[in-house]
Structures are given as structure tokens and as C-alpha cells.
């Protein structure tokens, strides 16, 4: 029988690799012990093994605070490399690579977060932050967002809003609190009041006096979550150990408001929105696509679809949009289409 030269060596290499992989596998008894550690969220086991959730495609450290998966969907690994060979990616919540010191950017980004928190009222460019962290602006943007979940700019905005709330709660006058938090003008804060505070800064300063807040709690992949909303927008979105703890935190933040649970059963639209949000938090949909009931003419839909292609943060005139959809003389019709969009 003819054999090609090198076959014996190749066979030996394959056998050696299979032996290593068999030795790396956990026994049934070890797996049960690992599962018990995962259920306890045992931090002492971090770095000793990792578990992958095959339905979401991520692997975690045992103490991961995210909602625990079903046992049938879990696979255990001794090293991150084994998990990644099975097509899994590192969890953004618990950062399993950091447990073995392999996530080199985690410490740098953590220190940068503390710096941003302390200087959120200053102008901080991506270049300045990158130089401080010793990371190029491009890689800083990617690493920061992967580790924190927000870009450096959005993180600074969140810190600035937190500082504004603290100033208002301490009794500081509205104008002084706004400028003290680093905002360039009063109007910019009021423009974002509905989406960031759910009420005016004056109402927040008065701890929600005269404001009615409805809230709902549900279990998300990141644990218990409570959403509070006024008739102007969201005013409270928090994760916690239990719905009771979160309700207490909501009432503590707005002691003068009328706080009441959202009436059950929730609307079908709200249930669909929550299902989409849960799927997003599980990592199934990187871009959150909320269920919408949109009725429009063909022209309006054409305009709205074009608007979705404009890069985040950029602004275009009605004339530019008209030219973009191939109808440069239809700027007035474009304006009407934008004004008609009820779910912008």
C-alpha cells in the first residue's frame, strides 16, 4: 500500500493534539462542581475555569453578574483559548480575560474612566485621552467601548449628567449647577431634558415635585431592571439585585414625585419593546431594532430610510436629503416627510 511521505508524522501530530484536547476536557464530576460555582457566582473560581453560553455565543467568568443561563446551554472550558476555538467571544459584562491578566487594556481604560469622572466638566478630546492612556485614538475608541459599553464621549456625558444631578440635589441653583457640571449653555441642557432627565432641571431639583412617574420592572440578561418614565420621557433606568431594591432607589431619587407601578397587563407594544431590549442585552442584536408600527407613503418611507443612513452625529439640510434620494427639487416635500415622522 502506497503512503505519502510525511503521513506518519502528520498522524502523530493529530494524535498528540487529540490527546491534549481530551486531557483538557473537564470530567462530569468537575463540570457539576463548575456549575455549582456558577450558580453561586463564586469569585474565588474566577480564572480557574470559564463557562460558555452556546445560545448567546459568549463565554464568562464564574462570577459573571448577568442572568444565569439554562444548564443545557452551558459548556465549560479551562482556558479562554478553548472557548474561542468553539466560536465564543468574551463577555463584555464580566471581562473574563481580565481574570487571568490577559486583557491588557482593562487597567488602562479603568484608570481613564476615573480620570474622565474627575474631569467631566472639562473638554476632553479622544487624542488627549489616547495620549494619557498610551493608546492610539482609534484603538482607544474600540477598546473603551468594548470594555465600558460606551464611547469615551458618551461616558463623559453620563458623568456630566451625574454631576448635574448631584449639584441639583444638593440645592444648587439650576444655572449654577448646569455650568458647574461643564455644560456650555443652559439651552443645551433643556434640549436634552426629556431624554436625559425625563423632566426639567427645576423639577429634578425639587426632587420630582408635581411629577408623576410610572415604573415597570423585569428580568433582563444583566439582572433585575427597572424603568421609570414621566409623560416627557425616561427618568430612571437601573439594574439591581431585586425589583424591590430598585423601586426603593427610584422613590429615594424622587421623594416628592407621585411614583406608581405601570398598570398590568402591559401593552403589546411595551412587551415587544422589552423583548427586543432583552435580545439586545443578550448580544443577539448589536444594533437595537425596536418594533415599530409605521404607516407612510412611499415617498415618506424613502426619506426616512435615507435619514437612517446619515452617520451618527452628522447633520444634513433638507436640500441635501432631497439630493441624496435623487430628487433635488423636493426639499419642501422632504421637510414635510420629516415633520410627519411620528417615530423618529
GROMACS .gro file of C-alpha atoms in nm:
model
  344
    1UNK     CA    1   0.000   0.000   0.000
    2UNK     CA    2   0.144   0.335  -0.103
    3UNK     CA    3   0.196   0.604   0.168
    4UNK     CA    4   0.286   0.962   0.101
    5UNK     CA    5   0.599   1.090   0.270
    6UNK     CA    6   0.518   1.275   0.591
    7UNK     CA    7   0.189   1.094   0.661
    8UNK     CA    8   0.325   0.921   0.970
    9UNK     CA    9   0.446   1.249   1.117
   10UNK     CA   10   0.111   1.413   1.037
   11UNK     CA   11  -0.079   1.128   1.201
   12UNK     CA   12   0.137   1.156   1.509
   13UNK     CA   13   0.071   1.532   1.528
   14UNK     CA   14  -0.305   1.479   1.503
   15UNK     CA   15  -0.299   1.211   1.771
   16UNK     CA   16  -0.096   1.435   2.002
   17UNK     CA   17  -0.343   1.721   1.954
   18UNK     CA   18  -0.639   1.493   2.027
   19UNK     CA   19  -0.469   1.367   2.343
   20UNK     CA   20  -0.413   1.723   2.463
   21UNK     CA   21  -0.774   1.815   2.396
   22UNK     CA   22  -0.901   1.507   2.581
   23UNK     CA   23  -0.680   1.594   2.879
   24UNK     CA   24  -0.812   1.950   2.873
   25UNK     CA   25  -1.175   1.838   2.892
   26UNK     CA   26  -1.344   1.854   3.228
   27UNK     CA   27  -1.486   1.534   3.373
   28UNK     CA   28  -1.857   1.504   3.450
   29UNK     CA   29  -1.787   1.547   3.822
   30UNK     CA   30  -1.577   1.857   3.759
   31UNK     CA   31  -1.850   2.006   3.540
   32UNK     CA   32  -2.108   1.969   3.815
   33UNK     CA   33  -1.873   2.146   4.054
   34UNK     CA   34  -1.825   2.423   3.800
   35UNK     CA   35  -2.199   2.460   3.755
   36UNK     CA   36  -2.246   2.493   4.132
   37UNK     CA   37  -1.979   2.767   4.133
   38UNK     CA   38  -2.160   2.948   3.851
   39UNK     CA   39  -2.489   2.931   4.040
   40UNK     CA   40  -2.316   3.080   4.346
   41UNK     CA   41  -2.133   3.338   4.131
   42UNK     CA   42  -1.822   3.224   4.318
   43UNK     CA   43  -1.548   3.486   4.267
   44UNK     CA   44  -1.286   3.254   4.413
   45UNK     CA   45  -1.319   3.040   4.097
   46UNK     CA   46  -1.254   3.328   3.855
   47UNK     CA   47  -0.964   3.235   3.627
   48UNK     CA   48  -0.977   2.866   3.722
   49UNK     CA   49  -1.236   2.786   3.456
   50UNK     CA   50  -1.472   2.963   3.218
   51UNK     CA   51  -1.824   2.884   3.104
   52UNK     CA   52  -1.972   2.947   2.763
   53UNK     CA   53  -2.336   3.011   2.681
   54UNK     CA   54  -2.386   2.848   2.346
   55UNK     CA   55  -2.715   3.025   2.271
   56UNK     CA   56  -2.564   3.374   2.301
   57UNK     CA   57  -2.213   3.293   2.180
   58UNK     CA   58  -2.024   3.439   2.478
   59UNK     CA   59  -1.801   3.296   2.750
   60UNK     CA   60  -1.778   3.431   3.105
   61UNK     CA   61  -1.601   3.402   3.437
   62UNK     CA   62  -1.791   3.210   3.712
   63UNK     CA   63  -1.887   3.527   3.899
   64UNK     CA   64  -2.048   3.695   3.596
   65UNK     CA   65  -2.342   3.905   3.727
   66UNK     CA   66  -2.552   3.854   3.412
   67UNK     CA   67  -2.867   3.645   3.429
   68UNK     CA   68  -2.779   3.280   3.469
   69UNK     CA   69  -2.837   3.064   3.161
   70UNK     CA   70  -3.003   2.725   3.145
   71UNK     CA   71  -2.770   2.439   3.232
   72UNK     CA   72  -2.833   2.269   2.898
   73UNK     CA   73  -2.694   2.573   2.715
   74UNK     CA   74  -2.368   2.588   2.916
   75UNK     CA   75  -2.028   2.442   2.827
   76UNK     CA   76  -1.717   2.464   3.048
   77UNK     CA   77  -1.359   2.544   2.947
   78UNK     CA   78  -1.025   2.552   3.124
   79UNK     CA   79  -0.892   2.845   2.920
   80UNK     CA   80  -1.031   3.132   2.708
   81UNK     CA   81  -0.848   2.987   2.407
   82UNK     CA   82  -1.061   2.672   2.427
   83UNK     CA   83  -1.380   2.879   2.438
   84UNK     CA   84  -1.269   3.089   2.142
   85UNK     CA   85  -1.186   2.775   1.943
   86UNK     CA   86  -1.553   2.684   1.984
   87UNK     CA   87  -1.651   3.017   1.830
   88UNK     CA   88  -1.733   3.204   2.153
   89UNK     CA   89  -1.639   3.564   2.233
   90UNK     CA   90  -1.552   3.723   2.567
   91UNK     CA   91  -1.844   3.860   2.771
   92UNK     CA   92  -1.848   4.241   2.779
   93UNK     CA   93  -2.006   4.240   3.124
   94UNK     CA   94  -1.758   4.034   3.330
   95UNK     CA   95  -1.445   4.067   3.109
   96UNK     CA   96  -1.318   3.708   3.157
   97UNK     CA   97  -0.977   3.782   3.005
   98UNK     CA   98  -0.909   4.027   3.288
   99UNK     CA   99  -0.939   3.737   3.534
  100UNK     CA  100  -0.613   3.592   3.402
  101UNK     CA  101  -0.442   3.924   3.328
  102UNK     CA  102  -0.478   3.884   2.953
  103UNK     CA  103  -0.695   4.187   2.892
  104UNK     CA  104  -0.413   4.441   2.873
  105UNK     CA  105  -0.638   4.740   2.808
  106UNK     CA  106  -0.873   4.684   3.102
  107UNK     CA  107  -0.648   4.855   3.358
  108UNK     CA  108  -0.571   5.148   3.126
  109UNK     CA  109  -0.937   5.201   3.044
  110UNK     CA  110  -1.032   5.172   3.412
  111UNK     CA  111  -0.782   5.444   3.504
  112UNK     CA  112  -0.912   5.655   3.217
  113UNK     CA  113  -1.268   5.620   3.349
  114UNK     CA  114  -1.157   5.760   3.686
  115UNK     CA  115  -0.986   6.048   3.504
  116UNK     CA  116  -1.297   6.128   3.299
  117UNK     CA  117  -1.514   6.118   3.610
  118UNK     CA  118  -1.285   6.367   3.785
  119UNK     CA  119  -1.263   6.597   3.481
  120UNK     CA  120  -1.605   6.555   3.319
  121UNK     CA  121  -1.658   6.933   3.328
  122UNK     CA  122  -1.353   6.984   3.103
  123UNK     CA  123  -1.315   6.950   2.728
  124UNK     CA  124  -1.160   6.605   2.672
  125UNK     CA  125  -1.061   6.507   2.319
  126UNK     CA  126  -1.007   6.150   2.206
  127UNK     CA  127  -0.647   6.240   2.117
  128UNK     CA  128  -0.575   6.374   2.466
  129UNK     CA  129  -0.730   6.068   2.630
  130UNK     CA  130  -0.539   5.834   2.400
  131UNK     CA  131  -0.208   6.005   2.482
  132UNK     CA  132  -0.283   5.980   2.851
  133UNK     CA  133  -0.365   5.608   2.826
  134UNK     CA  134  -0.080   5.532   2.585
  135UNK     CA  135  -0.327   5.401   2.325
  136UNK     CA  136  -0.390   5.537   1.977
  137UNK     CA  137  -0.724   5.726   1.943
  138UNK     CA  138  -0.858   5.457   1.707
  139UNK     CA  139  -0.779   5.166   1.938
  140UNK     CA  140  -0.886   5.365   2.244
  141UNK     CA  141  -1.230   5.421   2.094
  142UNK     CA  142  -1.271   5.050   2.018
  143UNK     CA  143  -1.122   4.921   2.346
  144UNK     CA  144  -1.309   5.171   2.562
  145UNK     CA  145  -1.644   5.089   2.404
  146UNK     CA  146  -1.581   4.714   2.424
  147UNK     CA  147  -1.490   4.731   2.794
  148UNK     CA  148  -1.724   5.005   2.919
  149UNK     CA  149  -2.008   4.972   2.671
  150UNK     CA  150  -1.995   5.342   2.581
  151UNK     CA  151  -1.760   5.560   2.381
  152UNK     CA  152  -1.538   5.799   2.584
  153UNK     CA  153  -1.760   6.088   2.473
  154UNK     CA  154  -2.080   5.917   2.588
  155UNK     CA  155  -1.914   5.815   2.915
  156UNK     CA  156  -1.818   6.177   2.978
  157UNK     CA  157  -2.175   6.286   2.904
  158UNK     CA  158  -2.305   6.030   3.153
  159UNK     CA  159  -2.058   6.153   3.417
  160UNK     CA  160  -2.156   6.513   3.344
  161UNK     CA  161  -2.525   6.431   3.385
  162UNK     CA  162  -2.449   6.253   3.713
  163UNK     CA  163  -2.263   6.561   3.836
  164UNK     CA  164  -2.552   6.785   3.730
  165UNK     CA  165  -2.796   6.569   3.926
  166UNK     CA  166  -2.570   6.583   4.230
  167UNK     CA  167  -2.548   6.963   4.210
  168UNK     CA  168  -2.926   6.994   4.178
  169UNK     CA  169  -2.991   6.754   4.467
  170UNK     CA  170  -2.754   6.949   4.689
  171UNK     CA  171  -2.970   7.260   4.642
  172UNK     CA  172  -2.753   7.443   4.391
  173UNK     CA  173  -2.941   7.690   4.171
  174UNK     CA  174  -3.023   7.550   3.827
  175UNK     CA  175  -2.800   7.782   3.625
  176UNK     CA  176  -2.505   7.736   3.859
  177UNK     CA  177  -2.548   7.358   3.855
  178UNK     CA  178  -2.557   7.350   3.475
  179UNK     CA  179  -2.237   7.547   3.430
  180UNK     CA  180  -2.075   7.374   3.727
  181UNK     CA  181  -2.126   7.038   3.554
  182UNK     CA  182  -1.944   7.165   3.247
  183UNK     CA  183  -2.232   7.237   3.010
  184UNK     CA  184  -2.166   7.524   2.772
  185UNK     CA  185  -2.516   7.668   2.782
  186UNK     CA  186  -2.845   7.636   2.966
  187UNK     CA  187  -3.037   7.574   2.643
  188UNK     CA  188  -2.838   7.258   2.564
  189UNK     CA  189  -2.947   7.101   2.891
  190UNK     CA  190  -3.313   7.189   2.838
  191UNK     CA  191  -3.296   7.050   2.484
  192UNK     CA  192  -3.192   6.713   2.628
  193UNK     CA  193  -3.409   6.731   2.942
  194UNK     CA  194  -3.674   6.490   2.810
  195UNK     CA  195  -3.427   6.220   2.702
  196UNK     CA  196  -3.183   6.251   2.993
  197UNK     CA  197  -3.388   6.368   3.293
  198UNK     CA  198  -3.748   6.299   3.192
  199UNK     CA  199  -3.831   6.638   3.344
  200UNK     CA  200  -3.693   6.990   3.362
  201UNK     CA  201  -3.384   7.060   3.577
  202UNK     CA  202  -3.605   7.270   3.808
  203UNK     CA  203  -3.839   6.976   3.866
  204UNK     CA  204  -3.543   6.747   3.931
  205UNK     CA  205  -3.402   7.000   4.178
  206UNK     CA  206  -3.733   6.983   4.364
  207UNK     CA  207  -3.697   6.601   4.376
  208UNK     CA  208  -3.979   6.545   4.129
  209UNK     CA  209  -4.240   6.769   4.293
  210UNK     CA  210  -4.556   6.774   4.083
  211UNK     CA  211  -4.426   6.495   3.856
  212UNK     CA  212  -4.598   6.161   3.804
  213UNK     CA  213  -4.367   5.863   3.743
  214UNK     CA  214  -4.480   5.521   3.623
  215UNK     CA  215  -4.238   5.231   3.657
  216UNK     CA  216  -4.209   4.870   3.548
  217UNK     CA  217  -3.959   4.600   3.645
  218UNK     CA  218  -3.849   4.291   3.459
  219UNK     CA  219  -3.567   4.038   3.449
  220UNK     CA  220  -3.302   4.112   3.187
  221UNK     CA  221  -2.981   3.928   3.090
  222UNK     CA  222  -2.800   4.170   3.322
  223UNK     CA  223  -3.028   4.109   3.621
  224UNK     CA  224  -3.332   4.292   3.755
  225UNK     CA  225  -3.406   4.613   3.567
  226UNK     CA  226  -3.649   4.894   3.644
  227UNK     CA  227  -3.760   5.166   3.404
  228UNK     CA  228  -3.931   5.482   3.528
  229UNK     CA  229  -4.095   5.730   3.293
  230UNK     CA  230  -4.281   6.059   3.308
  231UNK     CA  231  -4.504   6.196   3.034
  232UNK     CA  232  -4.189   6.361   2.893
  233UNK     CA  233  -3.956   6.063   2.879
  234UNK     CA  234  -3.744   5.818   3.076
  235UNK     CA  235  -3.618   5.941   3.411
  236UNK     CA  236  -3.486   5.617   3.561
  237UNK     CA  237  -3.318   5.312   3.405
  238UNK     CA  238  -3.128   5.099   3.653
  239UNK     CA  239  -3.010   4.741   3.713
  240UNK     CA  240  -3.004   4.590   4.061
  241UNK     CA  241  -3.030   4.284   4.282
  242UNK     CA  242  -3.410   4.284   4.300
  243UNK     CA  243  -3.716   4.481   4.181
  244UNK     CA  244  -3.782   4.584   4.542
  245UNK     CA  245  -3.435   4.738   4.579
  246UNK     CA  246  -3.478   4.923   4.250
  247UNK     CA  247  -3.820   5.060   4.346
  248UNK     CA  248  -3.668   5.185   4.672
  249UNK     CA  249  -3.389   5.357   4.476
  250UNK     CA  250  -3.644   5.518   4.242
  251UNK     CA  251  -3.851   5.655   4.529
  252UNK     CA  252  -3.537   5.775   4.706
  253UNK     CA  253  -3.428   5.971   4.399
  254UNK     CA  254  -3.772   6.130   4.354
  255UNK     CA  255  -3.922   6.155   4.704
  256UNK     CA  256  -4.157   6.439   4.608
  257UNK     CA  257  -4.295   6.272   4.295
  258UNK     CA  258  -4.602   6.055   4.266
  259UNK     CA  259  -4.447   5.716   4.193
  260UNK     CA  260  -4.674   5.428   4.093
  261UNK     CA  261  -4.632   5.097   3.910
  262UNK     CA  262  -4.734   5.075   3.548
  263UNK     CA  263  -5.074   4.913   3.524
  264UNK     CA  264  -5.075   4.549   3.417
  265UNK     CA  265  -5.126   4.395   3.173
  266UNK     CA  266  -4.868   4.597   2.982
  267UNK     CA  267  -4.947   4.699   2.629
  268UNK     CA  268  -4.844   4.469   2.343
  269UNK     CA  269  -4.607   4.740   2.216
  270UNK     CA  270  -4.433   4.761   2.554
  271UNK     CA  271  -4.393   4.382   2.570
  272UNK     CA  272  -4.239   4.378   2.221
  273UNK     CA  273  -4.003   4.661   2.317
  274UNK     CA  274  -3.889   4.474   2.628
  275UNK     CA  275  -3.836   4.155   2.427
  276UNK     CA  276  -3.620   4.349   2.178
  277UNK     CA  277  -3.423   4.507   2.462
  278UNK     CA  278  -3.359   4.167   2.625
  279UNK     CA  279  -3.237   4.023   2.296
  280UNK     CA  280  -3.007   4.324   2.256
  281UNK     CA  281  -2.861   4.281   2.606
  282UNK     CA  282  -2.803   3.911   2.538
  283UNK     CA  283  -2.586   4.011   2.244
  284UNK     CA  284  -2.820   3.871   1.978
  285UNK     CA  285  -2.869   4.209   1.811
  286UNK     CA  286  -2.575   4.456   1.834
  287UNK     CA  287  -2.798   4.732   1.694
  288UNK     CA  288  -3.122   4.762   1.887
  289UNK     CA  289  -3.409   4.749   1.640
  290UNK     CA  290  -3.727   4.832   1.826
  291UNK     CA  291  -4.061   4.707   1.693
  292UNK     CA  292  -4.244   4.997   1.531
  293UNK     CA  293  -4.583   5.040   1.370
  294UNK     CA  294  -4.502   5.273   1.080
  295UNK     CA  295  -4.753   5.386   0.821
  296UNK     CA  296  -4.620   5.609   0.545
  297UNK     CA  297  -4.640   5.696   0.179
  298UNK     CA  298  -4.372   5.556  -0.050
  299UNK     CA  299  -4.204   5.899  -0.062
  300UNK     CA  300  -4.205   5.937   0.317
  301UNK     CA  301  -4.057   5.589   0.362
  302UNK     CA  302  -3.788   5.675   0.106
  303UNK     CA  303  -3.696   5.988   0.303
  304UNK     CA  304  -3.698   5.809   0.638
  305UNK     CA  305  -3.480   5.526   0.510
  306UNK     CA  306  -3.230   5.778   0.376
  307UNK     CA  307  -3.223   5.954   0.715
  308UNK     CA  308  -3.116   5.626   0.876
  309UNK     CA  309  -2.806   5.619   0.654
  310UNK     CA  310  -2.675   5.954   0.782
  311UNK     CA  311  -2.377   5.881   1.012
  312UNK     CA  312  -2.442   5.931   1.383
  313UNK     CA  313  -2.375   6.291   1.488
  314UNK     CA  314  -2.386   6.437   1.137
  315UNK     CA  315  -2.649   6.685   1.019
  316UNK     CA  316  -2.786   6.737   0.668
  317UNK     CA  317  -3.019   7.004   0.531
  318UNK     CA  318  -3.350   6.924   0.366
  319UNK     CA  319  -3.188   7.014   0.033
  320UNK     CA  320  -2.904   6.768   0.092
  321UNK     CA  321  -3.152   6.495   0.182
  322UNK     CA  322  -3.355   6.570  -0.131
  323UNK     CA  323  -3.041   6.542  -0.344
  324UNK     CA  324  -2.948   6.222  -0.159
  325UNK     CA  325  -3.273   6.050  -0.258
  326UNK     CA  326  -3.233   6.163  -0.620
  327UNK     CA  327  -3.498   6.439  -0.611
  328UNK     CA  328  -3.302   6.765  -0.564
  329UNK     CA  329  -3.609   6.989  -0.614
  330UNK     CA  330  -3.815   6.818  -0.344
  331UNK     CA  331  -3.667   6.987  -0.036
  332UNK     CA  332  -4.010   7.115   0.082
  333UNK     CA  333  -4.160   6.768   0.045
  334UNK     CA  334  -3.864   6.626   0.240
  335UNK     CA  335  -3.934   6.876   0.519
  336UNK     CA  336  -4.298   6.764   0.533
  337UNK     CA  337  -4.190   6.398   0.542
  338UNK     CA  338  -3.957   6.468   0.835
  339UNK     CA  339  -4.232   6.655   1.020
  340UNK     CA  340  -4.471   6.363   0.960
  341UNK     CA  341  -4.243   6.104   1.119
  342UNK     CA  342  -4.408   6.008   1.448
  343UNK     CA  343  -4.144   5.753   1.549
  344UNK     CA  344  -3.823   5.941   1.469
   0.00000   0.00000   0.00000
